[in-house]
Short mmCIF file of C-alpha atoms and ligand atoms in Angstrom, two decimals:
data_model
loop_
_atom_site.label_atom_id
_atom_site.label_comp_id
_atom_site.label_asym_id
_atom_site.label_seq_id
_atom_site.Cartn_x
_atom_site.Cartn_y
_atom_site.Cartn_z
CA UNK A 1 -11.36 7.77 8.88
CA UNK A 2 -14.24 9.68 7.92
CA UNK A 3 -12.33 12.88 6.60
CA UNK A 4 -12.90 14.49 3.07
CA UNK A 5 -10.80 13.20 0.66
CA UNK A 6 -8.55 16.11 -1.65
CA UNK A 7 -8.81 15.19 -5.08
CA UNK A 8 -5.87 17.38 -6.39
CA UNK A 9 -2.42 15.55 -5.57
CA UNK A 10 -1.06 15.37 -2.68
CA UNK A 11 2.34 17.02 -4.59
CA UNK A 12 -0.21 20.09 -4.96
CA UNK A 13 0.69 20.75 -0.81
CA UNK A 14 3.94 21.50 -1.22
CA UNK A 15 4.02 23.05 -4.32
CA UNK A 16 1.07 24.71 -5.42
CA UNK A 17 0.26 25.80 -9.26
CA UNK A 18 1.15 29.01 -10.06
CA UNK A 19 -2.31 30.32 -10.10
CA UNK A 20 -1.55 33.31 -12.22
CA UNK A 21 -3.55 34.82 -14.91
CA UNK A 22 -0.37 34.91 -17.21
CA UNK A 23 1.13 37.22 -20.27
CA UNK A 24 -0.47 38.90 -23.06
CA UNK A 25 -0.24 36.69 -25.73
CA UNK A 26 2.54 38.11 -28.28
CA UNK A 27 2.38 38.39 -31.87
CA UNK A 28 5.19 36.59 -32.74
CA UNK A 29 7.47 33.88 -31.15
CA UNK A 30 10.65 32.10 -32.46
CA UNK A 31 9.33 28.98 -30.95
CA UNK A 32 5.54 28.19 -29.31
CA UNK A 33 5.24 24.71 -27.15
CA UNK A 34 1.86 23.28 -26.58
CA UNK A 35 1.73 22.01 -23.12
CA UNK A 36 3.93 22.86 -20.15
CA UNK A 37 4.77 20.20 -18.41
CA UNK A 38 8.06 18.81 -17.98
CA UNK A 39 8.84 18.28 -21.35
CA UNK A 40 7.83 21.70 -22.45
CA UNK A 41 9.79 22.80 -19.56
CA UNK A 42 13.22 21.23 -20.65
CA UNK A 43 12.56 21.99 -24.16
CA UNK A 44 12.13 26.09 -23.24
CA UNK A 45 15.46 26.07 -21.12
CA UNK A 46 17.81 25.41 -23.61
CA UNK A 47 16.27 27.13 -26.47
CA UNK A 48 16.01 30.42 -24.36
CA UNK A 49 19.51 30.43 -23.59
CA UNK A 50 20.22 30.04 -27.08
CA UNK A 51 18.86 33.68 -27.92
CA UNK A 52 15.26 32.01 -28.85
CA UNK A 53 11.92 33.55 -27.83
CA UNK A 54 9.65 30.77 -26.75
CA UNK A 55 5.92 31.19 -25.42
CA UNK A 56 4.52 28.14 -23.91
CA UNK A 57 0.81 27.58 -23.81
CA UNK A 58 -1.61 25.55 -21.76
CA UNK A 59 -4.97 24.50 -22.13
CA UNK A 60 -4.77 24.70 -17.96
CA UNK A 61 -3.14 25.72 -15.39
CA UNK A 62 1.08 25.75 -15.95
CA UNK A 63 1.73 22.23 -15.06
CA UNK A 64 -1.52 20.62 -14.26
CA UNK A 65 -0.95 17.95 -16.44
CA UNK A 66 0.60 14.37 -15.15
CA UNK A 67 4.10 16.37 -14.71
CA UNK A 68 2.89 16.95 -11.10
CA UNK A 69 0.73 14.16 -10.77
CA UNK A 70 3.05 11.21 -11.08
CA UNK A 71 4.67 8.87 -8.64
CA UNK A 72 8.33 11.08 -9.01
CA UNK A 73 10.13 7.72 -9.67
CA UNK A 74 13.08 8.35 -11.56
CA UNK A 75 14.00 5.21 -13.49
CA UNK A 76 15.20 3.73 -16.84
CA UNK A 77 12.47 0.87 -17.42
CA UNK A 78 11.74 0.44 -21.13
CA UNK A 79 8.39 -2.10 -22.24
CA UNK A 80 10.72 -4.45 -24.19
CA UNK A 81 13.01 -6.50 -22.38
CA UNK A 82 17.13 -5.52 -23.52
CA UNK A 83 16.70 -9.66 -25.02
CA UNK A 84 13.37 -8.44 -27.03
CA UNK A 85 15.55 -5.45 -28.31
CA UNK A 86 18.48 -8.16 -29.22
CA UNK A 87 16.49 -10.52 -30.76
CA UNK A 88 14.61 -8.01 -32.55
CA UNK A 89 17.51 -5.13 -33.73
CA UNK A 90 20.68 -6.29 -32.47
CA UNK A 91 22.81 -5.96 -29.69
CA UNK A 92 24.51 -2.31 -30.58
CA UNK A 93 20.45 -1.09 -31.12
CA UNK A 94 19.61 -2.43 -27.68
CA UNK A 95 23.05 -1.18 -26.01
CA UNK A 96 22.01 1.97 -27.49
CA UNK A 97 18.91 2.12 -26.32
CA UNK A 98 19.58 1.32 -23.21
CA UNK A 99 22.53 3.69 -22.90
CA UNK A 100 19.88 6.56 -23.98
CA UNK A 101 17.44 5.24 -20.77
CA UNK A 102 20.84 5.73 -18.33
CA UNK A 103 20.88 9.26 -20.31
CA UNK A 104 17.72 10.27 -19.47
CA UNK A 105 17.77 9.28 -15.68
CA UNK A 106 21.08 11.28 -15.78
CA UNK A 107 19.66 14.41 -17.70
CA UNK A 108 17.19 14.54 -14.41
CA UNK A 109 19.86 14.54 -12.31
CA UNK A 110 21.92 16.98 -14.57
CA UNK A 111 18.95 19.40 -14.78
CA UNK A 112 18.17 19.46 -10.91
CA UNK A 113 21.84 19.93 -9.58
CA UNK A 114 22.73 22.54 -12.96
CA UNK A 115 19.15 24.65 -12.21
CA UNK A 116 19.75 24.21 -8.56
CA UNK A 117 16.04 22.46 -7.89
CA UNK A 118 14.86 21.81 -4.57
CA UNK A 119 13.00 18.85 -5.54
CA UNK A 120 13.63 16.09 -2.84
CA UNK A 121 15.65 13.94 -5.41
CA UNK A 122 16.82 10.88 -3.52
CA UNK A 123 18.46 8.16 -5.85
CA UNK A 124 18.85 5.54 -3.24
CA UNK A 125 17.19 2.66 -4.85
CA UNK A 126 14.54 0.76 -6.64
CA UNK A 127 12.86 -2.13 -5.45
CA UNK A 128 11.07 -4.56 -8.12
CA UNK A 129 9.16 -7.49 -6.69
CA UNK A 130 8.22 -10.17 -8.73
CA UNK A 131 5.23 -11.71 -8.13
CA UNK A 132 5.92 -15.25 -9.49
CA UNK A 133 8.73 -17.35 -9.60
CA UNK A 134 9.01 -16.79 -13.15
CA UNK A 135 8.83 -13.56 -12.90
CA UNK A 136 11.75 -13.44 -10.81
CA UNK A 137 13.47 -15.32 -12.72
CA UNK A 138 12.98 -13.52 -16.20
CA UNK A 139 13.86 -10.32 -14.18
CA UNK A 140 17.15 -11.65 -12.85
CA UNK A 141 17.69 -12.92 -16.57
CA UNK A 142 17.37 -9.17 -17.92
CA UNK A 143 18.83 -7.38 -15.50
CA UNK A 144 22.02 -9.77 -15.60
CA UNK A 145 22.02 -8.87 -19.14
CA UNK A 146 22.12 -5.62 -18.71
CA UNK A 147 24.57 -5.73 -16.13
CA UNK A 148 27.43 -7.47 -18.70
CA UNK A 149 26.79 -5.56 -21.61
CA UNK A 150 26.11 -1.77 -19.90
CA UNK A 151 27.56 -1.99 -16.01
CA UNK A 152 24.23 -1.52 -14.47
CA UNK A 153 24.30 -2.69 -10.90
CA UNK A 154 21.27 -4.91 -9.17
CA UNK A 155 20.81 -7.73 -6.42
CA UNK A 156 18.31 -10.09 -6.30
CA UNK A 157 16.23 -10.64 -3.37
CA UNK A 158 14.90 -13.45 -2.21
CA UNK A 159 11.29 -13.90 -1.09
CA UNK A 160 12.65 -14.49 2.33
CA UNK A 161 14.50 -10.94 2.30
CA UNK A 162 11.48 -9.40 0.64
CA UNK A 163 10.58 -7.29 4.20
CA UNK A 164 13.82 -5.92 4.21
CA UNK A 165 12.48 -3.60 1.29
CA UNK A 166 8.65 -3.96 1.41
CA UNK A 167 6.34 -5.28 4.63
CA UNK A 168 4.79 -7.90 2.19
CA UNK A 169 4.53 -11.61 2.13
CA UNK A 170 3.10 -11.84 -1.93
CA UNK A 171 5.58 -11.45 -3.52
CA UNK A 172 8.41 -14.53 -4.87
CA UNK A 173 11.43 -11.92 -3.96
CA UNK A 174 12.54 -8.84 -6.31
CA UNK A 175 15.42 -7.03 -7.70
CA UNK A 176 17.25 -4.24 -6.29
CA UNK A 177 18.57 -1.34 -8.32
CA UNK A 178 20.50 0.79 -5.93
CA UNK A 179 21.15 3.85 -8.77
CA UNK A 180 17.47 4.51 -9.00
CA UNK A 181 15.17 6.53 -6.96
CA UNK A 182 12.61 9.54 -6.87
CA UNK A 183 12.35 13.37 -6.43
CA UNK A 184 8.77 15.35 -5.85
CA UNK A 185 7.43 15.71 -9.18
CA UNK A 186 5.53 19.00 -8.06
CA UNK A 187 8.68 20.75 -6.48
CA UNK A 188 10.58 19.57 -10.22
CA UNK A 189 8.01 20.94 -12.51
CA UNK A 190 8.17 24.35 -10.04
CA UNK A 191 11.88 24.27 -9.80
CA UNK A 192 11.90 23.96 -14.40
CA UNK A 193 9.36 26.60 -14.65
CA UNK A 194 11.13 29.12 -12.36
CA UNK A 195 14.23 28.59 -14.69
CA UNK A 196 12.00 28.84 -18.02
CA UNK A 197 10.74 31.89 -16.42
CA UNK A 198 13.95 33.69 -15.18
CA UNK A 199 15.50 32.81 -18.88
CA UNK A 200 12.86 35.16 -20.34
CA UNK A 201 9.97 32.20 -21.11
CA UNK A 202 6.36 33.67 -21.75
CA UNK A 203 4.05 31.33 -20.68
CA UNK A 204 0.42 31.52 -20.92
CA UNK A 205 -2.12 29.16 -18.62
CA UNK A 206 -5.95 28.38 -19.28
CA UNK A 207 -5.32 29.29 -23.38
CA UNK A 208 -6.44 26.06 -25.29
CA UNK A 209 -4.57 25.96 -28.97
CA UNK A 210 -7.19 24.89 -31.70
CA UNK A 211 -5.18 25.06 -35.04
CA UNK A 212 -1.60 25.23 -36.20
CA UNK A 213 -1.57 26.40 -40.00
CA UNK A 214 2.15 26.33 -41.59
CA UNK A 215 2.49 29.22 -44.13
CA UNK A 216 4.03 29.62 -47.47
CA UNK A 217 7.16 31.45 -45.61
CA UNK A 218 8.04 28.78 -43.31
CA UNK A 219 6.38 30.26 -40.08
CA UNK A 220 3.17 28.45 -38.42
CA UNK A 221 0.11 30.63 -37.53
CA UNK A 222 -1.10 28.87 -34.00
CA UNK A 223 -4.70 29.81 -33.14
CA UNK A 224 -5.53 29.75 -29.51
CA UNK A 225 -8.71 30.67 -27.58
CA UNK A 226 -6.84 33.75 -26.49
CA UNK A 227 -6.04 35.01 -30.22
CA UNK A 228 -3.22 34.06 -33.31
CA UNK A 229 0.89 34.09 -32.60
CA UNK A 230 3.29 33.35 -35.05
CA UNK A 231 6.32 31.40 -34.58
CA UNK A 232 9.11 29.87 -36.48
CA UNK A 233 8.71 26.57 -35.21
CA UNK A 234 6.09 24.63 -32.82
CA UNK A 235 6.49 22.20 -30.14
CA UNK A 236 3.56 19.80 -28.96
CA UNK A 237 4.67 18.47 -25.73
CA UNK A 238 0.78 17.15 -24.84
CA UNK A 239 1.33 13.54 -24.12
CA UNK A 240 -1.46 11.98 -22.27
CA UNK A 241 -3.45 14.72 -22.95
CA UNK A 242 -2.92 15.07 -26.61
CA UNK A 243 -6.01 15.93 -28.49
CA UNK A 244 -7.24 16.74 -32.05
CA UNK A 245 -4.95 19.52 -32.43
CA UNK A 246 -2.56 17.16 -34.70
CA UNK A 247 -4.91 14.19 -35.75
CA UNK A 248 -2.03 12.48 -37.19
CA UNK A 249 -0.73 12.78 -33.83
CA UNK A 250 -3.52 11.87 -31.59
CA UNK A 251 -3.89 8.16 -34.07
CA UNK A 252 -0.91 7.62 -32.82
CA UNK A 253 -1.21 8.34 -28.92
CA UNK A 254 -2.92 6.26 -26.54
CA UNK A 255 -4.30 8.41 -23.33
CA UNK A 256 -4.95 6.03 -20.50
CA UNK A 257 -5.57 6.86 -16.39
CA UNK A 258 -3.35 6.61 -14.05
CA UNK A 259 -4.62 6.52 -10.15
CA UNK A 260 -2.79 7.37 -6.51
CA UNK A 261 -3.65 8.22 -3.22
CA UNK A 262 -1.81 9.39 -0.21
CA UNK A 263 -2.20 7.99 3.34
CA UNK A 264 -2.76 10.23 6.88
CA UNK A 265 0.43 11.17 8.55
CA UNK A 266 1.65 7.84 10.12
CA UNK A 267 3.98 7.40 12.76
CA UNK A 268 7.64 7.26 11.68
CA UNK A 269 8.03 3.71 13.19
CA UNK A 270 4.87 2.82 10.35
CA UNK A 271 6.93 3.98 7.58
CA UNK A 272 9.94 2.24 8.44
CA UNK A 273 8.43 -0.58 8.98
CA UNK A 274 6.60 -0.68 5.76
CA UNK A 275 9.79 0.38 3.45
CA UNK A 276 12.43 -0.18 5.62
CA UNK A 277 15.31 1.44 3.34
CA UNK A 278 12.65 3.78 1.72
CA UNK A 279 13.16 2.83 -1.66
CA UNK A 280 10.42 3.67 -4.65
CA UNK A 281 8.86 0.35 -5.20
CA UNK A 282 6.92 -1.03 -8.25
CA UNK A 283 6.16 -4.55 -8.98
CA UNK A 284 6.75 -6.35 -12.46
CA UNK A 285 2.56 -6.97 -12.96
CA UNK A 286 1.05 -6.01 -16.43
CA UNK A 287 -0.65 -3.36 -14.66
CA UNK A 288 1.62 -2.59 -11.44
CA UNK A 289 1.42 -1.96 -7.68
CA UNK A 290 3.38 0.97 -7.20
CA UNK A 291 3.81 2.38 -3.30
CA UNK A 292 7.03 4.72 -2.28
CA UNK A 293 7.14 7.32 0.99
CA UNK A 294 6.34 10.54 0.36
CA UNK A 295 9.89 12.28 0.37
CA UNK A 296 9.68 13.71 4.03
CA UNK A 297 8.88 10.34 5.42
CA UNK A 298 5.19 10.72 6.53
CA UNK A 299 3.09 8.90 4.54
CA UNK A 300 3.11 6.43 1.85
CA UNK A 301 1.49 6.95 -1.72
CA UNK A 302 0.29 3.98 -3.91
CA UNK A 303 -0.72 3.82 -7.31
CA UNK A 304 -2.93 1.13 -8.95
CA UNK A 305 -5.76 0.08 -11.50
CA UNK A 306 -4.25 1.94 -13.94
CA UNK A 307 -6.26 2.23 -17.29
CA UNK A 308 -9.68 2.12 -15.09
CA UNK A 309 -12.08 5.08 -15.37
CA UNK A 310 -11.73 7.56 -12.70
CA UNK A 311 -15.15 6.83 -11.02
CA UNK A 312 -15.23 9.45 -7.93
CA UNK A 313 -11.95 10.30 -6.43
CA UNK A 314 -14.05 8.68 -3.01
CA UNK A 315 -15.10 5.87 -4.82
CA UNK A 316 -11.44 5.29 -6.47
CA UNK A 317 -9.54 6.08 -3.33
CA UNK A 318 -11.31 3.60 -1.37
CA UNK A 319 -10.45 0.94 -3.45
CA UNK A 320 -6.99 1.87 -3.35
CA UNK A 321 -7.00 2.29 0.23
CA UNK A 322 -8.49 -1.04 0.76
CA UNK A 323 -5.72 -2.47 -1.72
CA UNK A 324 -3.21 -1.10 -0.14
CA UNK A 325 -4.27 -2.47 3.45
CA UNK A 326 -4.23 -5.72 1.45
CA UNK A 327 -0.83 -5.52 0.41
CA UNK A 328 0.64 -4.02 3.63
CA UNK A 329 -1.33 -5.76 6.16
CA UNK A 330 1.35 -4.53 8.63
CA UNK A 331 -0.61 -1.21 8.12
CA UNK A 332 -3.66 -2.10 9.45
CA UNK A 333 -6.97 0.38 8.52
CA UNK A 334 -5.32 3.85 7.54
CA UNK A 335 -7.35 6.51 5.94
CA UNK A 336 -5.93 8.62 3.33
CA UNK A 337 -5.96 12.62 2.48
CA UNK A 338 -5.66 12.75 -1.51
CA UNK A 339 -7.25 10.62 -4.26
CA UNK A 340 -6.51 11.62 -7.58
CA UNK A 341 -6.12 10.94 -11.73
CA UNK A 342 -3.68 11.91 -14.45
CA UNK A 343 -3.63 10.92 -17.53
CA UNK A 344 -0.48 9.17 -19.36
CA UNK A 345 -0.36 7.88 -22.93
CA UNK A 346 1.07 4.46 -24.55
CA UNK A 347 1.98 4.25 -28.37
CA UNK A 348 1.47 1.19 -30.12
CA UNK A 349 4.93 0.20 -30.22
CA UNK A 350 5.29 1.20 -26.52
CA UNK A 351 8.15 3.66 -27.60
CA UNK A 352 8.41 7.23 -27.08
CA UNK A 353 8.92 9.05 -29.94
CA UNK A 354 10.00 12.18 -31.11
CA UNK A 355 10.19 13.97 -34.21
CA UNK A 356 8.66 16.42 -37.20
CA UNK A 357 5.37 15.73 -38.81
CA UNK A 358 4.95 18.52 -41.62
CA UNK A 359 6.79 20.99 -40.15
CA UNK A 360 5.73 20.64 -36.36
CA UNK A 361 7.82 18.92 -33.51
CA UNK A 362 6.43 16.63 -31.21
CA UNK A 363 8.10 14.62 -28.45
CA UNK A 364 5.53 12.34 -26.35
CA UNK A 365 4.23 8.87 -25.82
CA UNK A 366 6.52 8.11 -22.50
CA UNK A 367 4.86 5.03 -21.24
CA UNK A 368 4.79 5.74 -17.89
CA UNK A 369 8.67 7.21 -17.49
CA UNK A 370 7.86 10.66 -18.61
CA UNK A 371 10.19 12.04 -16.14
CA UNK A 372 13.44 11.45 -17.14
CA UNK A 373 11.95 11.14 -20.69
CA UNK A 374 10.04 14.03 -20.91
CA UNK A 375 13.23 15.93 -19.19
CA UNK A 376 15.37 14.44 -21.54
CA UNK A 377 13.63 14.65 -25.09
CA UNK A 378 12.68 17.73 -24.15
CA UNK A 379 16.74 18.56 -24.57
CA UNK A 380 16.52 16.66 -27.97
CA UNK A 381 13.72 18.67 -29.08
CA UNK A 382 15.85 22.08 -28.01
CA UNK A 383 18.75 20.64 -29.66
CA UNK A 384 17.50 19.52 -33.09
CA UNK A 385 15.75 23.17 -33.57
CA UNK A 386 18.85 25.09 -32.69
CA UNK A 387 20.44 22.31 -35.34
CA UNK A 388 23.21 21.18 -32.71
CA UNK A 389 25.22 18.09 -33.40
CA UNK A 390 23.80 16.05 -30.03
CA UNK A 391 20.43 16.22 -31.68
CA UNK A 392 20.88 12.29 -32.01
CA UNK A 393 18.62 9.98 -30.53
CA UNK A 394 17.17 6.13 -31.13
CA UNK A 395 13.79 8.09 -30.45
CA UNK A 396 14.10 10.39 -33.35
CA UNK A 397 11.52 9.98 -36.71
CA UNK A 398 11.01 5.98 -35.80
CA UNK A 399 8.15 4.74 -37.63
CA UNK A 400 5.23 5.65 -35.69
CA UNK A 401 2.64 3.43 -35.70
CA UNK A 402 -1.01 3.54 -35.52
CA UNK A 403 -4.23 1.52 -35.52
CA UNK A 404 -6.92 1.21 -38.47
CA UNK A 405 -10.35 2.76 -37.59
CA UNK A 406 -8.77 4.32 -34.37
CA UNK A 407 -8.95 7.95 -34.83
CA UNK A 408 -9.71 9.23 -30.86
CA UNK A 409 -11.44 7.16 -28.74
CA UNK A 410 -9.44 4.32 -27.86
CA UNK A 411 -11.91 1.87 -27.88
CA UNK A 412 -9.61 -1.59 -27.54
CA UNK A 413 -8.43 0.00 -24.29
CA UNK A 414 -10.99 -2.02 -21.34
CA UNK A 415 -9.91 -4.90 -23.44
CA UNK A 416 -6.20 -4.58 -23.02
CA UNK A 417 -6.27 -3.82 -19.53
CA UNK A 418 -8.57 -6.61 -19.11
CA UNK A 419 -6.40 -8.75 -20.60
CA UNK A 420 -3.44 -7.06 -18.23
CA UNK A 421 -6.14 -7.70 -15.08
CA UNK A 422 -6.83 -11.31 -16.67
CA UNK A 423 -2.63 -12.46 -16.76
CA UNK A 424 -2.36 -10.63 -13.38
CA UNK A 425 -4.95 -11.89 -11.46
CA UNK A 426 -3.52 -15.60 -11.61
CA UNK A 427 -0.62 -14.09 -9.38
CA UNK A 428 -1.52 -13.70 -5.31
CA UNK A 429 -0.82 -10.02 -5.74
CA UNK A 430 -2.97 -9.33 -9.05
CA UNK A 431 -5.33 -11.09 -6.88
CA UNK A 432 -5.58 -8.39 -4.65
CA UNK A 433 -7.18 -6.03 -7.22
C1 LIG B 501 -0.54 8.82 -11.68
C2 LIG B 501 0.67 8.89 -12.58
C3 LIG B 501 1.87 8.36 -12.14
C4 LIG B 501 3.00 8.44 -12.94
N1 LIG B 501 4.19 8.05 -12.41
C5 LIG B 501 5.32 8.29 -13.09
C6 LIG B 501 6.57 8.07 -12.47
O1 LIG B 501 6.64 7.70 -11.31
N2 LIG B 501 7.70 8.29 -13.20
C7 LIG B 501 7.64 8.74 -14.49
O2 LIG B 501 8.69 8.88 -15.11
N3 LIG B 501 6.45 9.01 -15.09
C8 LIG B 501 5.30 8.82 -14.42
N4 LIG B 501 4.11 9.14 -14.98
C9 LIG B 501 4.09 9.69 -16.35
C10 LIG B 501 4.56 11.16 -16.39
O3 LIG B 501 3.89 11.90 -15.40
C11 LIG B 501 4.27 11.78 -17.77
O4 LIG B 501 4.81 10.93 -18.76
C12 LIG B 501 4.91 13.15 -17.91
O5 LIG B 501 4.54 13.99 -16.85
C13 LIG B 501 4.51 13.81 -19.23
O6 LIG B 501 4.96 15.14 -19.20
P1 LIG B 501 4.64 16.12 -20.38
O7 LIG B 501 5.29 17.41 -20.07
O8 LIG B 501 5.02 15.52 -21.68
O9 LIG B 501 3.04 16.25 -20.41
P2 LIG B 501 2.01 16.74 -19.27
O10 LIG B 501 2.68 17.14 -18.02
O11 LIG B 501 0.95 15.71 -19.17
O12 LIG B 501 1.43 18.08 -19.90
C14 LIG B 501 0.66 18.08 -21.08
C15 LIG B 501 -0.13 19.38 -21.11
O13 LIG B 501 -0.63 19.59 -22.45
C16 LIG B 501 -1.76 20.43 -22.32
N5 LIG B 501 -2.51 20.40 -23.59
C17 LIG B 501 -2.99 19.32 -24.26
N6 LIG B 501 -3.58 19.70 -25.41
C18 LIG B 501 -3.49 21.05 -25.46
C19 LIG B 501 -3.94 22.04 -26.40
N7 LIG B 501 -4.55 21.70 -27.56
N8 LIG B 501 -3.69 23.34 -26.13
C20 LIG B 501 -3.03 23.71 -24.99
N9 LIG B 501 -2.59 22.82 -24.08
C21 LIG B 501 -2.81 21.50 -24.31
C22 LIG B 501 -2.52 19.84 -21.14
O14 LIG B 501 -3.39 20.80 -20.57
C23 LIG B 501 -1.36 19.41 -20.20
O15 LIG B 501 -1.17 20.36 -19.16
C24 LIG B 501 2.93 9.04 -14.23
C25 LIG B 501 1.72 9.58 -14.68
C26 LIG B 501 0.60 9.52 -13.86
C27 LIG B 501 -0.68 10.12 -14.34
#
């Protein structure tokens, strides 16, 4: 019980950051990408096998960022309902849409089998409990949707089947999506960066980029705290941890934290009892419950309070420890290994959004499903500098929205996700928090 708690993720175990001091920093680059995490990553690939020199650059160490400090689900939730998106743009717009989210699930799946990643990637199913009746039943409504007009598969569970997925009695039942699932987000950023690498990528770790100046001749001087490069055209793939570089870009971005832990080894028997098919689970709150088993089946790893500050990763692990013992009283008192933070960003129109803002590229603001979105507009990205016809998506140049007198610190944030806490906490499981 009374061991030191790890405040790097537990992902970190099994595959460790490339602690390398990295490249010289080259004159000149066809393309430079701020930020290498996934989306970097999947923008690089392409581009290098299209004859491009890229150079990626991190303020850290390659991948530090949330690419290897998420929960690995693999999943095509979007903040608006498919009936918002209807009511709001039409039914081809939300078909669209939606069709994109399948895309993006399947670009992960495309990247790992076509790079050949050893990344644990098990699609054997979601589980979504709902933690009020109406809940459920707004769920069932969306997902049914879904189901006629794009084919998507799901079962409903009722709250008397709700152990068959998830040793809980809080919940009012959930919904099943059997196509979904989750890899290990460390072992995928490792296995993208090994291909970046072997297609000729230079990438360059602990190099924080201050200023990107476009020139008269179409080329953008980046200055970095290891020296100047050139390059034709710039990528800032920064999400969560976006920062003045672009202030247009950073009004628009909305960095929030997001919190796990992992549990001690438990017995097998514990795990199987606690997610009996070993599906990634996340409940419907404002501000979720999310809880999955690591991929080999020892532990479990939660993540909660999101939006909170980080406190100490003691201090925050306990209370997710202790709210996980609440939810999964089956577990009794477990003590856990790693506590730790990463940081995600929101938009104001909870889209993601990609595009050109004088001259550099930007892809970010996933929400919370920067996997398959960061893996897949990082293709977009690749494909609308190379000019190819798939360039297309509902993603592209949208009207990105801000927020008068916001220019960095988000300062409405405690009150959203008090509001969030506020709606959850009238459900038993919100309670918990
Ligand atoms: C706890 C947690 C759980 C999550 N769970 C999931 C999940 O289960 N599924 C899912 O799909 N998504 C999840 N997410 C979100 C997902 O991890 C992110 O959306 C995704 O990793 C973003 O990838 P990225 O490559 O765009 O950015 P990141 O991986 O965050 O990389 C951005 C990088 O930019 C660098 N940077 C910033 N500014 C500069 C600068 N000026 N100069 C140089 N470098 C700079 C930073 O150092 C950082 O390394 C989760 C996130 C967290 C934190």
């Amino acid at each position: 019980m009374n061991q030191p708690i790890n405040s790097s993720p537990y992902w970190w175990e099994a595959a460790p950051l490339a602690r390398d001091a990295g490249e010289q920093l080259p004159n000149y680059s066809d393309v430079v990408i701020v930020g290498a995490g996934i989306t970097a990553m999947c923008a690089a690939i392409p581009l290098l096998r299209a004859g491009r020199s890229v150079t990626i650059v991190d303020a850290g160490e390659i991948g530090s960022g949330a690419s290897t400090r998420n929960a690995g689900y693999v999943s095509r939730s979007f903040k608006h309902s498919f009936g918002d998106l209807e009511r709001k743009h039409g039914q081809d717009y939300a078909i669209q849409l939606h069709r994109e989210l399948q895309q993006s699930v399947d670009s992960v799946r495309h990247m790992v089998q076509s790079e050949s990643i050893d990344c644990d990637l098990q699609m054997i199913g979601r589980f979504m409990p709902a933690p009020t009746a109406a809940a459920y039943e707004a769920l069932a409504n969306d997902l049914d949707t879904q189901r006629r007009h794009l084919g998507f598969e799901f079962e409903m569970i009722p709250r008397e089947r709700v152990r068959n997925e998830l040793a809980t009695d809080i919940y009012q039942g959930g919904a099943l999506l059997p196509d979904l699932g989750g890899l290990h987000p460390g072992k995928y950023h490792a296995g993208l960066l090994a291909s970046a690498l072997k297609s000729g990528a230079t990438v360059i770790p602990n190099t924080h980029v201050s200023n990107l100046q476009p020139q008269g001749d179409g080329q953008v001087r980046v200055e970095t705290s290891r020296g100047e490069i050139m390059a034709r055209d710039v990528v800032v793939a920064t999400n969560g941890y976006t920062d003045t570089l672009l202030p247009w870009l950073r009004r628009r971005i909305i960095p929030f934290d997001a919190h796990m832990i992992s549990t001690e080894v438990l017995s097998p028997q514990l795990v199987k009892r606690i997610i009996p098919n070993g599906r990634v689970c996340i409940d419907t709150n404002h501000n979720p419950f999310f809880v999955r088993q690591s991929p080999d089946g020892t532990r479990l790893l939660f993540g909660a309070l999101t939006g909170e500050q980080p406190d100490t990763p003691e201090q925050k692990g306990e209370r997710l420890r202790a709210l996980l013992c609440r939810l999964l009283p089956d577990l009794g008192q477990v003590a856990i290994e790693h506590s730790w933070t990463g940081r995600c960003s929101g938009t104001f129109d909870l889209y993601p959004h990609l595009g050109t803002h004088q001259g550099i590229h930007y892809s970010l603001g996933y929400c919370f499903v920067g996997v398959p979105m960061g893996t897949y507009l990082g293709g977009k990205i690749a494909a609308g500098i190379l000019d190819r016809a798939d360039a297309f998506t509902v993603f592209r140049d949208r009207n990105f929205p801000s927020l008068p007198l916001y220019s960095e610190k988000p300062w409405f944030l405690p009150a959203v996700f008090g509001y969030y806490r506020f709606l959850d906490r009238r459900t038993p499981a919100g309670a918990l928090a």
